[in-house]
Coordinates of C-alpha atoms and ligand atoms in Angstrom, one line a residue:
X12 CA -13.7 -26.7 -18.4
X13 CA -10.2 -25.7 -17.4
X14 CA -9.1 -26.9 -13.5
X15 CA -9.0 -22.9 -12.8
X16 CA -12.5 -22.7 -13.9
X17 CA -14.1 -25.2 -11.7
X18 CA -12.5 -23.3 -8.6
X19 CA -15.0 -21.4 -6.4
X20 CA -14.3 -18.0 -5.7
X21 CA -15.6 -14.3 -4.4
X22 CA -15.6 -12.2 -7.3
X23 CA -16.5 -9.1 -9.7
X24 CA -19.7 -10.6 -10.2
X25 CA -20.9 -10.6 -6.1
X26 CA -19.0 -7.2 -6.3
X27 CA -21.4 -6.4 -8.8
X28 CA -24.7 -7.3 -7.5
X29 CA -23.6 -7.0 -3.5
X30 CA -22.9 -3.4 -3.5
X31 CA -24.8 -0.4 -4.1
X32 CA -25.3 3.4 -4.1
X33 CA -26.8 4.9 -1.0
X34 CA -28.2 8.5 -1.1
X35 CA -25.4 9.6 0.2
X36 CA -23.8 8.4 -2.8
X37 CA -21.4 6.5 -0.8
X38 CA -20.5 2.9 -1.6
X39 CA -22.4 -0.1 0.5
X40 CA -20.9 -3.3 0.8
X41 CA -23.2 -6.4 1.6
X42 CA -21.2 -10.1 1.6
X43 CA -20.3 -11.6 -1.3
X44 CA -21.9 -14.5 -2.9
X45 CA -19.9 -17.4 -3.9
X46 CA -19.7 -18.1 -7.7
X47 CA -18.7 -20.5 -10.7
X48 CA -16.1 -18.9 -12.4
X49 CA -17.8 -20.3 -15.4
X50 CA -20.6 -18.2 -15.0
X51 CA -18.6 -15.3 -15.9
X52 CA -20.5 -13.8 -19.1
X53 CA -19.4 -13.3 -22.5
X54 CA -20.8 -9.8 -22.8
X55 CA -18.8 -8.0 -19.6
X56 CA -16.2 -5.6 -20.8
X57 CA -15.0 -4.1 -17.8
X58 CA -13.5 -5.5 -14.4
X59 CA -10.5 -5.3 -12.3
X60 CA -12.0 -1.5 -11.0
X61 CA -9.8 0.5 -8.7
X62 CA -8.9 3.9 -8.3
X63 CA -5.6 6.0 -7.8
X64 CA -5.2 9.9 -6.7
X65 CA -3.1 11.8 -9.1
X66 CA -0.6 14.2 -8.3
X67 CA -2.9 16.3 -6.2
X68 CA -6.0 14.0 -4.7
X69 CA -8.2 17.3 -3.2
X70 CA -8.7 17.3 -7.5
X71 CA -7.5 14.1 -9.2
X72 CA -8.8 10.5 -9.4
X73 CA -7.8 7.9 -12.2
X74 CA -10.8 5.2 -12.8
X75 CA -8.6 2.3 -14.0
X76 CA -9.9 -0.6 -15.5
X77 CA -9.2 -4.0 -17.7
X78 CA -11.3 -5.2 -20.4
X79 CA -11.0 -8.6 -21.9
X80 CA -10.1 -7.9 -25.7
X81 CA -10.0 -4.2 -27.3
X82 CA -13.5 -1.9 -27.1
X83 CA -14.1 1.0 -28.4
X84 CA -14.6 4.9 -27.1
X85 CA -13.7 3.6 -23.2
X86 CA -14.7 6.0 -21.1
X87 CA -15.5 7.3 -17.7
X88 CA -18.8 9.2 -17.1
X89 CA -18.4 11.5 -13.7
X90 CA -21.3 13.6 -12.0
X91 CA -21.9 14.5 -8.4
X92 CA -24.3 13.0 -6.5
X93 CA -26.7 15.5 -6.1
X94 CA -26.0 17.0 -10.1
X95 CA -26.2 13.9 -12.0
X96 CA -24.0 12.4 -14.5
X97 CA -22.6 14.7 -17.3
X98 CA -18.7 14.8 -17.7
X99 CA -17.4 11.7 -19.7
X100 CA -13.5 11.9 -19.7
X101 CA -11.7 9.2 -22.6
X102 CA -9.8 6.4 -21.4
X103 CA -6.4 5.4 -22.4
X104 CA -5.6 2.1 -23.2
X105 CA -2.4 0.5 -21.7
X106 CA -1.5 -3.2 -22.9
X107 CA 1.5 -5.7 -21.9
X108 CA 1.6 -9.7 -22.9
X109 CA 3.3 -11.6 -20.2
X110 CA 6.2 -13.6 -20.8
X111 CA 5.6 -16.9 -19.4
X112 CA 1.6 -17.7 -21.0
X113 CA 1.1 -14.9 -23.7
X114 CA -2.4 -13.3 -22.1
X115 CA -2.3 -10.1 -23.1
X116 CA -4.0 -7.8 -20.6
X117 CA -5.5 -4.5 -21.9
X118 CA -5.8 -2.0 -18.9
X119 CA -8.1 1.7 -19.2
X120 CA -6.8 4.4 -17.4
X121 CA -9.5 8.0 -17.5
X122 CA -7.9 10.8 -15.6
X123 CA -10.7 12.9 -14.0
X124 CA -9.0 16.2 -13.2
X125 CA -10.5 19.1 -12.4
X126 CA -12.5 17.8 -9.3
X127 CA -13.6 19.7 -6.2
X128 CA -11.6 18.9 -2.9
X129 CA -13.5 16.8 -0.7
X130 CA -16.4 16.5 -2.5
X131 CA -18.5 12.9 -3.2
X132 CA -18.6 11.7 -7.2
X133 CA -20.5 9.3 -9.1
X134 CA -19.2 7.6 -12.0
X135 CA -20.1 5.1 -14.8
X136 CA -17.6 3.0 -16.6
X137 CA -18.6 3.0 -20.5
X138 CA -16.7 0.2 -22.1
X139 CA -17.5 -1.3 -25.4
X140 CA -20.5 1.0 -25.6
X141 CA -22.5 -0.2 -22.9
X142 CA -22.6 0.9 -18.9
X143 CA -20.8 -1.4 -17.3
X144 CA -19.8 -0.6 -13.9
X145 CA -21.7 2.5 -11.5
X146 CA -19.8 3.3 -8.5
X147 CA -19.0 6.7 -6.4
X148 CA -15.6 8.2 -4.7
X149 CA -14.8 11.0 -2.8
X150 CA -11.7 13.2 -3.4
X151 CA -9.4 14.2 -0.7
X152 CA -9.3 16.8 1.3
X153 CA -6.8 19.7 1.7
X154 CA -5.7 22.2 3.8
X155 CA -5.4 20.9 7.8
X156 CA -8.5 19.1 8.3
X157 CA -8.9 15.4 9.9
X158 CA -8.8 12.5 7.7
X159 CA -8.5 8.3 8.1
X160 CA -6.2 6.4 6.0
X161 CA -5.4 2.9 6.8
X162 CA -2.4 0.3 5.6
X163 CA -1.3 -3.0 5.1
X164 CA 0.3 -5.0 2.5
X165 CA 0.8 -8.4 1.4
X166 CA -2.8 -9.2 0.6
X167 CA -2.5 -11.9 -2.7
X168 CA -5.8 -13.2 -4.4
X169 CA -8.5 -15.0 -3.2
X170 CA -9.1 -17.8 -5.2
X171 CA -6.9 -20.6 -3.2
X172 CA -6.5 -22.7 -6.2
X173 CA -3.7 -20.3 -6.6
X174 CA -0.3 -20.1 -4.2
X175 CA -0.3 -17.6 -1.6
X176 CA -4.1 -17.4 -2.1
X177 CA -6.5 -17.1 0.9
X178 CA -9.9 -15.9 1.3
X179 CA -8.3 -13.9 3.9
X180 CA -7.4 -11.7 1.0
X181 CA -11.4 -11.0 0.2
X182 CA -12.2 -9.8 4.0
X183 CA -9.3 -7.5 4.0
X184 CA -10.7 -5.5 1.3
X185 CA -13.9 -5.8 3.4
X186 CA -12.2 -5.0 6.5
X187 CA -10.2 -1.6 5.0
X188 CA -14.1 -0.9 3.4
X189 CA -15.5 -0.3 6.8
X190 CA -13.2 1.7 8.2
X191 CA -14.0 4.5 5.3
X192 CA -10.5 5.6 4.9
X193 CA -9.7 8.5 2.7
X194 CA -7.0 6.4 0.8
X195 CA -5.4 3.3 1.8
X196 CA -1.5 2.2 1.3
X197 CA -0.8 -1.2 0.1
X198 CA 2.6 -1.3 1.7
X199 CA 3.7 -4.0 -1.4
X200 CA 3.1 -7.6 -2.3
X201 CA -0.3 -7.0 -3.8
X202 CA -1.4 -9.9 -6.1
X203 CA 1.5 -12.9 -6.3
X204 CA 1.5 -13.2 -9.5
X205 CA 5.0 -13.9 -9.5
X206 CA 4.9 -16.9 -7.4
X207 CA 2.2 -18.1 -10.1
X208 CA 4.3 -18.1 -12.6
X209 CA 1.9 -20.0 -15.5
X210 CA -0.7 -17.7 -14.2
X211 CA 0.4 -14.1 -13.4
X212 CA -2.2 -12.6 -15.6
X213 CA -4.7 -14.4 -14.2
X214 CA -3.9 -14.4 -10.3
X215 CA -3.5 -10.2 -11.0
X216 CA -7.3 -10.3 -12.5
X217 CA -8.5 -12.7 -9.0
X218 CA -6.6 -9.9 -6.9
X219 CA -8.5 -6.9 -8.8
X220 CA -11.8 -8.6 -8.7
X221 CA -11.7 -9.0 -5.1
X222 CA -10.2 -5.5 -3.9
X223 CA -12.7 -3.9 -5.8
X224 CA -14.8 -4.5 -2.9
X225 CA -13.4 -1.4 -2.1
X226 CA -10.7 0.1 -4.4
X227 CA -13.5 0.8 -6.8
X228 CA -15.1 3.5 -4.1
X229 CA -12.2 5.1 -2.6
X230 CA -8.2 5.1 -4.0
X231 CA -6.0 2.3 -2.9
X232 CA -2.3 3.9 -3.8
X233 CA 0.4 0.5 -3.6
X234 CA 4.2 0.4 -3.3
X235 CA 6.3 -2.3 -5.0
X236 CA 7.1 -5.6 -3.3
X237 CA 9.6 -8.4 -4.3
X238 CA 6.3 -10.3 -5.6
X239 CA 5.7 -7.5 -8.3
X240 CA 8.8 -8.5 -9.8
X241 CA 7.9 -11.0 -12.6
X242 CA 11.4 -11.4 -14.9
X243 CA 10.8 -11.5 -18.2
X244 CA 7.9 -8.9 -17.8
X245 CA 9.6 -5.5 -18.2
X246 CA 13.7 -4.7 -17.4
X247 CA 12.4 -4.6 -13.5
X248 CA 10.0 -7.7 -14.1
X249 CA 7.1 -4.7 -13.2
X250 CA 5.3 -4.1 -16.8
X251 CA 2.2 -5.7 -15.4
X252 CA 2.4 -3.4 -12.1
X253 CA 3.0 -0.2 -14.7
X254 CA 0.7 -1.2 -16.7
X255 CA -1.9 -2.0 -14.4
X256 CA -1.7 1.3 -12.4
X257 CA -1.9 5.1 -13.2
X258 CA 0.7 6.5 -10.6
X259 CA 1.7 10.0 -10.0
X260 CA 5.1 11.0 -11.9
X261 CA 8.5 11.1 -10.5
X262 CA 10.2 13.1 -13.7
X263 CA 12.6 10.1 -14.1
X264 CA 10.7 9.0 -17.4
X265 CA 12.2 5.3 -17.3
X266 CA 10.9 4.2 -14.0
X267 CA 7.5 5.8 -13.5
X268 CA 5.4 4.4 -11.6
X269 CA 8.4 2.9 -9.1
X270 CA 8.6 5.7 -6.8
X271 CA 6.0 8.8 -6.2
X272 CA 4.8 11.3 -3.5
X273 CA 1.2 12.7 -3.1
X274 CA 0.2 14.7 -0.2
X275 CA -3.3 14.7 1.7
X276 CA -4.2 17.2 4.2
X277 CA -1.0 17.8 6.0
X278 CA 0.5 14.8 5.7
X279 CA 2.9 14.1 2.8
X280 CA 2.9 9.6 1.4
X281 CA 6.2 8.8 0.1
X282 CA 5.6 5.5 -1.5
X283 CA 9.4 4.0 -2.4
X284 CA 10.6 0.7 -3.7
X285 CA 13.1 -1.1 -1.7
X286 CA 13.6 -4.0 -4.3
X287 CA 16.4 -0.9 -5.2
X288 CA 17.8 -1.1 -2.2
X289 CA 17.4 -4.1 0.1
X290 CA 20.2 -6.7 -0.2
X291 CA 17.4 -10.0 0.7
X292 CA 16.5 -11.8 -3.0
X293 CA 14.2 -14.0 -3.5
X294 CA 15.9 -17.5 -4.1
X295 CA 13.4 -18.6 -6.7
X296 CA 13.8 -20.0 -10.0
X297 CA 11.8 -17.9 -12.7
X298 CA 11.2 -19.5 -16.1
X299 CA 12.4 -17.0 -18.2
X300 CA 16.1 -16.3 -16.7
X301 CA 16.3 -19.7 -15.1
X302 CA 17.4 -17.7 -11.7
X303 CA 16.2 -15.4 -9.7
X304 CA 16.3 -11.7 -10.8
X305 CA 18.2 -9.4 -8.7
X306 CA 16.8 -5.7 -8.8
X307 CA 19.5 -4.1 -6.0
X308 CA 20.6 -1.2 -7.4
X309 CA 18.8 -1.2 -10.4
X310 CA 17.7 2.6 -10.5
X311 CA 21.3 3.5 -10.1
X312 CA 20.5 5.7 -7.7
X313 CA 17.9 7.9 -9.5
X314 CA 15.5 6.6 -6.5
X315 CA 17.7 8.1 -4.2
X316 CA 18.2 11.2 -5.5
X317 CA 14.0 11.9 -5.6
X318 CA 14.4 10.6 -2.3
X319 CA 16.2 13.4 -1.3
X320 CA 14.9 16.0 -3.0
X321 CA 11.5 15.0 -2.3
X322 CA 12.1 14.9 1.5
X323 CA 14.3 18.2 1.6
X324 CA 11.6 20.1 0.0
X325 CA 8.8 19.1 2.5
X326 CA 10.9 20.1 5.2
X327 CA 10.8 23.4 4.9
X328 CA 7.2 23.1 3.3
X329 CA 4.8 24.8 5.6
X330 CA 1.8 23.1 4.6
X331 CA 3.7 19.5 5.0
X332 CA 3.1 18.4 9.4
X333 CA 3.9 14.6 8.8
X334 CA 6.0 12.6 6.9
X335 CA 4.7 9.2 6.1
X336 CA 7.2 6.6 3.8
X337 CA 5.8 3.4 2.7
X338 CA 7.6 0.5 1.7
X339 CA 7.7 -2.6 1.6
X340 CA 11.0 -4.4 3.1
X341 CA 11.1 -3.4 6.5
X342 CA 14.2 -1.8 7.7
X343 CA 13.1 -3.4 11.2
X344 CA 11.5 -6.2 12.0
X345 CA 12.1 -8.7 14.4
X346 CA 9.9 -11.7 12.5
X347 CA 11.8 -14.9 12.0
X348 CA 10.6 -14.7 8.8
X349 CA 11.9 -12.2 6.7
X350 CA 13.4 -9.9 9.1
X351 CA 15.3 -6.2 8.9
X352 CA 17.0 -5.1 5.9
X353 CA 20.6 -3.1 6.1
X354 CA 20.1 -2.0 2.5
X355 CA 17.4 -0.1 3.8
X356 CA 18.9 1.5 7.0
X357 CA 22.0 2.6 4.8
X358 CA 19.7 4.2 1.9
X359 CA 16.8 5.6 4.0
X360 CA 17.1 6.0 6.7
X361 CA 19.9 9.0 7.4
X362 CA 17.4 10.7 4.9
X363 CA 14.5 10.0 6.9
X364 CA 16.4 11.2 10.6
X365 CA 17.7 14.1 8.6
X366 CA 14.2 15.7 7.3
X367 CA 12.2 14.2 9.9
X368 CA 9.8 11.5 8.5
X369 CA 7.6 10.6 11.1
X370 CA 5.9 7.1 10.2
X371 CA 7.5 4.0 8.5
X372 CA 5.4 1.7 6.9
X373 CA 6.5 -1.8 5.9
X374 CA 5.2 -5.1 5.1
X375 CA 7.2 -8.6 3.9
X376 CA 6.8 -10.1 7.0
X377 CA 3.3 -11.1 7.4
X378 CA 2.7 -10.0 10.9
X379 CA 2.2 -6.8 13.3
X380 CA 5.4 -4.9 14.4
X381 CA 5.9 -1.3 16.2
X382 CA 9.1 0.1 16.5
X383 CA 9.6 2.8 20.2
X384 CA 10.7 6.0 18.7
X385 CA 13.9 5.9 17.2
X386 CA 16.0 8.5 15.7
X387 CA 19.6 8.2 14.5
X388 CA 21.9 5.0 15.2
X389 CA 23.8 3.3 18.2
X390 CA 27.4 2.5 17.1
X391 CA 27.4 -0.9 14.7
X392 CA 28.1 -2.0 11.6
X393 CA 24.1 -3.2 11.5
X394 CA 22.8 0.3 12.0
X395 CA 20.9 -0.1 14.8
X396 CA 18.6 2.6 15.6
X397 CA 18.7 4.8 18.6
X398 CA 15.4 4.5 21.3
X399 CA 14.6 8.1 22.2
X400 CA 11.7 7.3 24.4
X401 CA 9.7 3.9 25.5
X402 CA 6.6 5.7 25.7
X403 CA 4.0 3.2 24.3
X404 CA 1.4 5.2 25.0
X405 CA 2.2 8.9 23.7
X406 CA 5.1 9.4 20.8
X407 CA 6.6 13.0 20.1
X408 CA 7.4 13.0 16.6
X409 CA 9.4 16.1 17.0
X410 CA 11.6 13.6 18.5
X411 CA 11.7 10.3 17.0
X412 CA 9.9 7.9 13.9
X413 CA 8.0 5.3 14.3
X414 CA 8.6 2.1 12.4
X415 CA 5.5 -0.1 11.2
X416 CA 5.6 -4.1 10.1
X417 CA 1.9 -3.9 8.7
X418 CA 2.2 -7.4 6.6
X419 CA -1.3 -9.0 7.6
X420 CA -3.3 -8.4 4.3
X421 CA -4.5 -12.1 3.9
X422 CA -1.9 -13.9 2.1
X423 CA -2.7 -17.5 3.1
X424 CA 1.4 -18.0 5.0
X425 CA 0.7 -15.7 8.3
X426 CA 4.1 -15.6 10.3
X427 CA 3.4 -14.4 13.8
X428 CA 6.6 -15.7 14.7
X429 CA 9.2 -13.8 16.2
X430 CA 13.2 -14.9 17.4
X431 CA 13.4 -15.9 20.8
X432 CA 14.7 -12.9 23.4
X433 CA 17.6 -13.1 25.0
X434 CA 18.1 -12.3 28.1
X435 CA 14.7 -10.6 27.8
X436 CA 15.8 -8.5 24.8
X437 CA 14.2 -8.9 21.5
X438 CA 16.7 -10.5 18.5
X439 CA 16.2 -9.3 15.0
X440 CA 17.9 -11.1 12.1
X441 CA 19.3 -8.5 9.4
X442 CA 19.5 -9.0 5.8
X443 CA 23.4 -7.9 5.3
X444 CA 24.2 -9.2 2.0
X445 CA 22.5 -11.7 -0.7
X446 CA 23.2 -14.2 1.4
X447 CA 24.1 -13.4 4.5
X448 CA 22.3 -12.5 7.2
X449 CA 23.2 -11.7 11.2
X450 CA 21.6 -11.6 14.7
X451 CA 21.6 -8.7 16.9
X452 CA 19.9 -7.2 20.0
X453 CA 16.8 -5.4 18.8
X454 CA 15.8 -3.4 22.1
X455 CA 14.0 -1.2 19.7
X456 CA 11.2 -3.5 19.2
X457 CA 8.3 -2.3 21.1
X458 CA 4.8 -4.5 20.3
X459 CA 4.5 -7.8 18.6
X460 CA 1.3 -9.3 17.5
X461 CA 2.2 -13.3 18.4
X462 CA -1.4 -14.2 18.3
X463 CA -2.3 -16.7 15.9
X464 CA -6.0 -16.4 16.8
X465 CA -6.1 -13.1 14.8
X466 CA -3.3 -13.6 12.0
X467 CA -4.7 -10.6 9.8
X468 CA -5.3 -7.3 10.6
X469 CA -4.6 -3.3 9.2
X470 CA -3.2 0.1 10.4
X471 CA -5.7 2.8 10.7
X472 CA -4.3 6.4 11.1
X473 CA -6.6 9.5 12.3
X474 CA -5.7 12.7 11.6
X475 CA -6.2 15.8 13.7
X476 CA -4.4 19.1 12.1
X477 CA -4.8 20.8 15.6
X478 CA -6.4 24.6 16.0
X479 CA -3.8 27.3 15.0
X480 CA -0.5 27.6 13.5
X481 CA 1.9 26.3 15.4
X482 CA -0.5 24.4 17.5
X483 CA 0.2 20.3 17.7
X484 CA -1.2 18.1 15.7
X485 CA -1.9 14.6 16.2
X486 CA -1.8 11.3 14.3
X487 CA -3.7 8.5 16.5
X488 CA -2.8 5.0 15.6
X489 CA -5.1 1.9 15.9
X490 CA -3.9 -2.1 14.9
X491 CA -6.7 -4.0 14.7
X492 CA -6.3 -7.8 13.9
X493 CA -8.8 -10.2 12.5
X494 CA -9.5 -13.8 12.6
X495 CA -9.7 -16.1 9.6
X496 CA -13.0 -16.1 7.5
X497 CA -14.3 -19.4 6.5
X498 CA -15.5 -17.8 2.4
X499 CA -19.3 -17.9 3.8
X500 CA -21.2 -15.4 6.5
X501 CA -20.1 -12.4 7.5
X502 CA -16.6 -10.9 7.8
X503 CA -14.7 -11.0 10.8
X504 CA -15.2 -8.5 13.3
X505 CA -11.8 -6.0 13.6
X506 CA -10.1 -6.2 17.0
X507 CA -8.2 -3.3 18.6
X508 CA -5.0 -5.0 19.6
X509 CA -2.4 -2.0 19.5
X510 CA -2.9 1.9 20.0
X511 CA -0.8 4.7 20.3
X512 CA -1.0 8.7 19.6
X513 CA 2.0 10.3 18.2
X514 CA 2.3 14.4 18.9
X515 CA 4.1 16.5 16.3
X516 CA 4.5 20.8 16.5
X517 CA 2.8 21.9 12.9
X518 CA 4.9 23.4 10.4
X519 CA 3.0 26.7 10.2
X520 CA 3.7 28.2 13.4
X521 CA 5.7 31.6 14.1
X522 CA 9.3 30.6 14.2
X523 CA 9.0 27.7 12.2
X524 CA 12.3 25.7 12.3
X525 CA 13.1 23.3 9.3
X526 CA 12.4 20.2 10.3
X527 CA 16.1 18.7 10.2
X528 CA 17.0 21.1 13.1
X529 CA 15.5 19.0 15.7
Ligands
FE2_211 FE1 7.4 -9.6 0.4

């Protein structure tokens, strides 16, 4: 028995047996069970479970799953819950072998297209010829109707034999599962892999097993983070992160997968990767180049141009309210970690002032940050953003963004540490090169979470389209932080630590202006 055998972890097989179909057809989670990772049987053909929207999520879900060694006819058998089962839609059958150990990983991907908006699904994963997996989804919604999504990044594995492990990681996917989102962003830093270099494969399958806990009953859509980079694995060091998820298209054919929009309701996800842009690297050393790998710049600005394109088509899109663009890198962050990244505020953010993004979602620093609403910059060669209001209660979008540090997903180093004021204004430290890095006033810093009590926590966003065209709509915020979780009893209990609701005019209204007017 290997040393990675012997560890004790919450896996698949609780998932398995702790979760069940209720007539609803909606997905119930009871805890998990603890487990050998020996007991893992021969005969299982199908784990690692989690869904993805396609381009248009009111009528497309990819079921993605891995399977040990090649099966035949993988499939995906889809019914309603009140119809039965009767569609079975082919898989297709992604592999990569990573660099450092030589696992190859063979991933299923079935498209189900053709699906109802809003509507609740049940589905069977067929995999080697035997039912291996029941669950159930529901598909978005469209048109402007209420909806919950929720956020946070930087989760890692649960199995603590592993670095950057925590159990932590096992009552996020819990924690996101209760609040019965519609979708929920992984704002980067998903498995660390990458700082288990001997391992990636297997730390990736410890990460899978455990967020299937809920990304196997609803779609969890992720954005890159330096830790998806694993040199040696793909020009980018991301063929495990392509291969591993089904992502809508960005038309650049080479980097798929990097970059993509998808739009719920009226609110249009951007989902970018600032590994293009952000001038912090990671000062590891990677076995296969010997150094770390340096991705700045890397699309060549094809990300960019998407970027652009993508935004100026939404603002004049009358079915587009909001503007959400998750990342990973925070463009402002006040942590004493990581901190804010010029890269970012020089790529992004003129685009995101000009066509009026409303929310910015970050992780990296593993901690709780909200931005007052900003829009445009102060004079200085750092960028710094412009307050328009220190509201904390009520934010008019119409106005200003919002910027999110939503890095409390579990990984086992929580920072919750933030530079000292001075002269009671907040510092931030900015990532201004590869290497260097300075301090300025950060007055735009509105909420910290210093609270090592409740070191994890998520973002969870309700929706309300308003009544008529040209009405406003409203997106209500909620931060709710968590306390650690022991691996045994229940999860902990979600606590409200931050709210605000952010006011925006809708885009259908009579004298509709395009949004960069404001
Ligand atoms: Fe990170």
């Amino acid at each position: 028995m290997t040393e990675s055998m012997e560890r004790t972890r919450v896996s698949r097989r609780s998932f398995l047996g702790g979760v069940g179909v209720t007539a609803g057809g909606l997905m119930v989670a009871s805890g998990p069970v603890l487990w050998q990772q020996a007991a893992k049987a021969e005969t299982v053909t199908a784990e690692q479970v989690h869904l993805t929207f396609g381009a248009d999520p009111a009528r497309e879900v990819v079921v993605s799953w891995v399977t040990p060694t090649a099966v035949s006819n993988p499939a995906v058998i889809v019914g309603t819950t009140h119809g039965g089962f009767g569609r079975t839609v082919r898989a297709e059958t992604l592999t990569y072998t990573d660099s450092n150990n030589g696992v190859e990983t063979l991933v299923q991907h079935a498209r189900v297209d053709g699906l109802q908006p809003e509507t609740d699904y049940v589905y069977k994963i067929v995999s080697g010829g035997e039912t291996q997996v029941s669950s159930a989804f529901r598909t978005a919604p469209e048109g402007r109707v209420p909806f919950r999504f929720t956020s946070v990044g930087d989760i890692a594995c649960g199995d603590t034999g592993y670095k950057k492990a925590s159990l932590n990681a096992v009552a996020t996917a819990a924690s996101i599962e209760s609040f019965d989102p519609v979708v929920h962003l992984v704002n980067g830093d998903l498995s660390y892999a990458n700082s288990n270099q001997l391992a990636q494969p297997q730390v990736w399958e410890e990460y899978f097993d455990n967020t299937q806990l809920s990304s196997a009953n609803r779609p969890w859509m992720p954005t890159l983070g330096n830790h998806e980079n694993e040199p040696g694995n793909g020009p980018q060091g991301y063929l495990s992160y392509q291969t591993r998820f089904a992502l809508p298209g960005n038309g650049s054919g080479e980097f798929e997968g990097n970059w993509y929009s998808f739009q719920i309701g009226s609110v249009l996800f951007v989902m970018l990767d600032n590994n293009d842009v952000c001038y912090q690297i990671d000062t590891g050393t990677y076995l296969s180049t010997g150094d770390n790998q340096i991705l700045t710049g890397y699309s060549d600005g094809a990300q960019l141009k998407w970027l652009e394109r993508t935004l100026r088509e939404a603002s004049t899109d009358r079915s587009v309210d909001w503007i959400v663009a998750v990342m990973h890198q925070p463009a402002m962050s006040t942590s004493d970690a990581d901190g804010s990244d010029l890269g970012i505020r020089q790529n992004w953010m003129p685009l995101f002032y000009q066509y009026g993004v409303d929310f910015v979602l970050a992780g990296h620093d593993h901690d709780y940050e909200r931005s007052y609403a900003v829009r445009g910059t102060d004079s200085g060669t750092v960028l710094r953003p412009h307050v328009v209001s220190t509201d904390l209660t009520h934010v008019d979008s119409d106005k200003g963004l919002v910027h999110l540090v939503i890095g409390t997903g579990g990984t086992s180093g929580h920072d919750d540490v933030y530079n000292p004021e001075v002269a009671g204004v907040p510092q931030e430290t900015i990532n201004v090169s590869g290497t260097a890095t300075e301090t300025e006033d950060a007055p735009w810093s509105a909420v910290t979470d210093p609270n090592t009590t409740y070191p994890w926590g998520l973002g969870v966003f309700d929706v309300d389209p308003g009544r008529f065209p040209g009405d406003k709509t409203t997106m209500t915020f909620t931060y709710y932080h968590t306390s650690a979780w022991s691996g045994s009893g229940a999860y902990p209990t979600p606590v409200e630590f931050d709210t605000f609701t952010a006011t925006r005019t809708r885009s259908d209204g009579f004298g509709f202006r395009q949004r960069d007017s404001k």
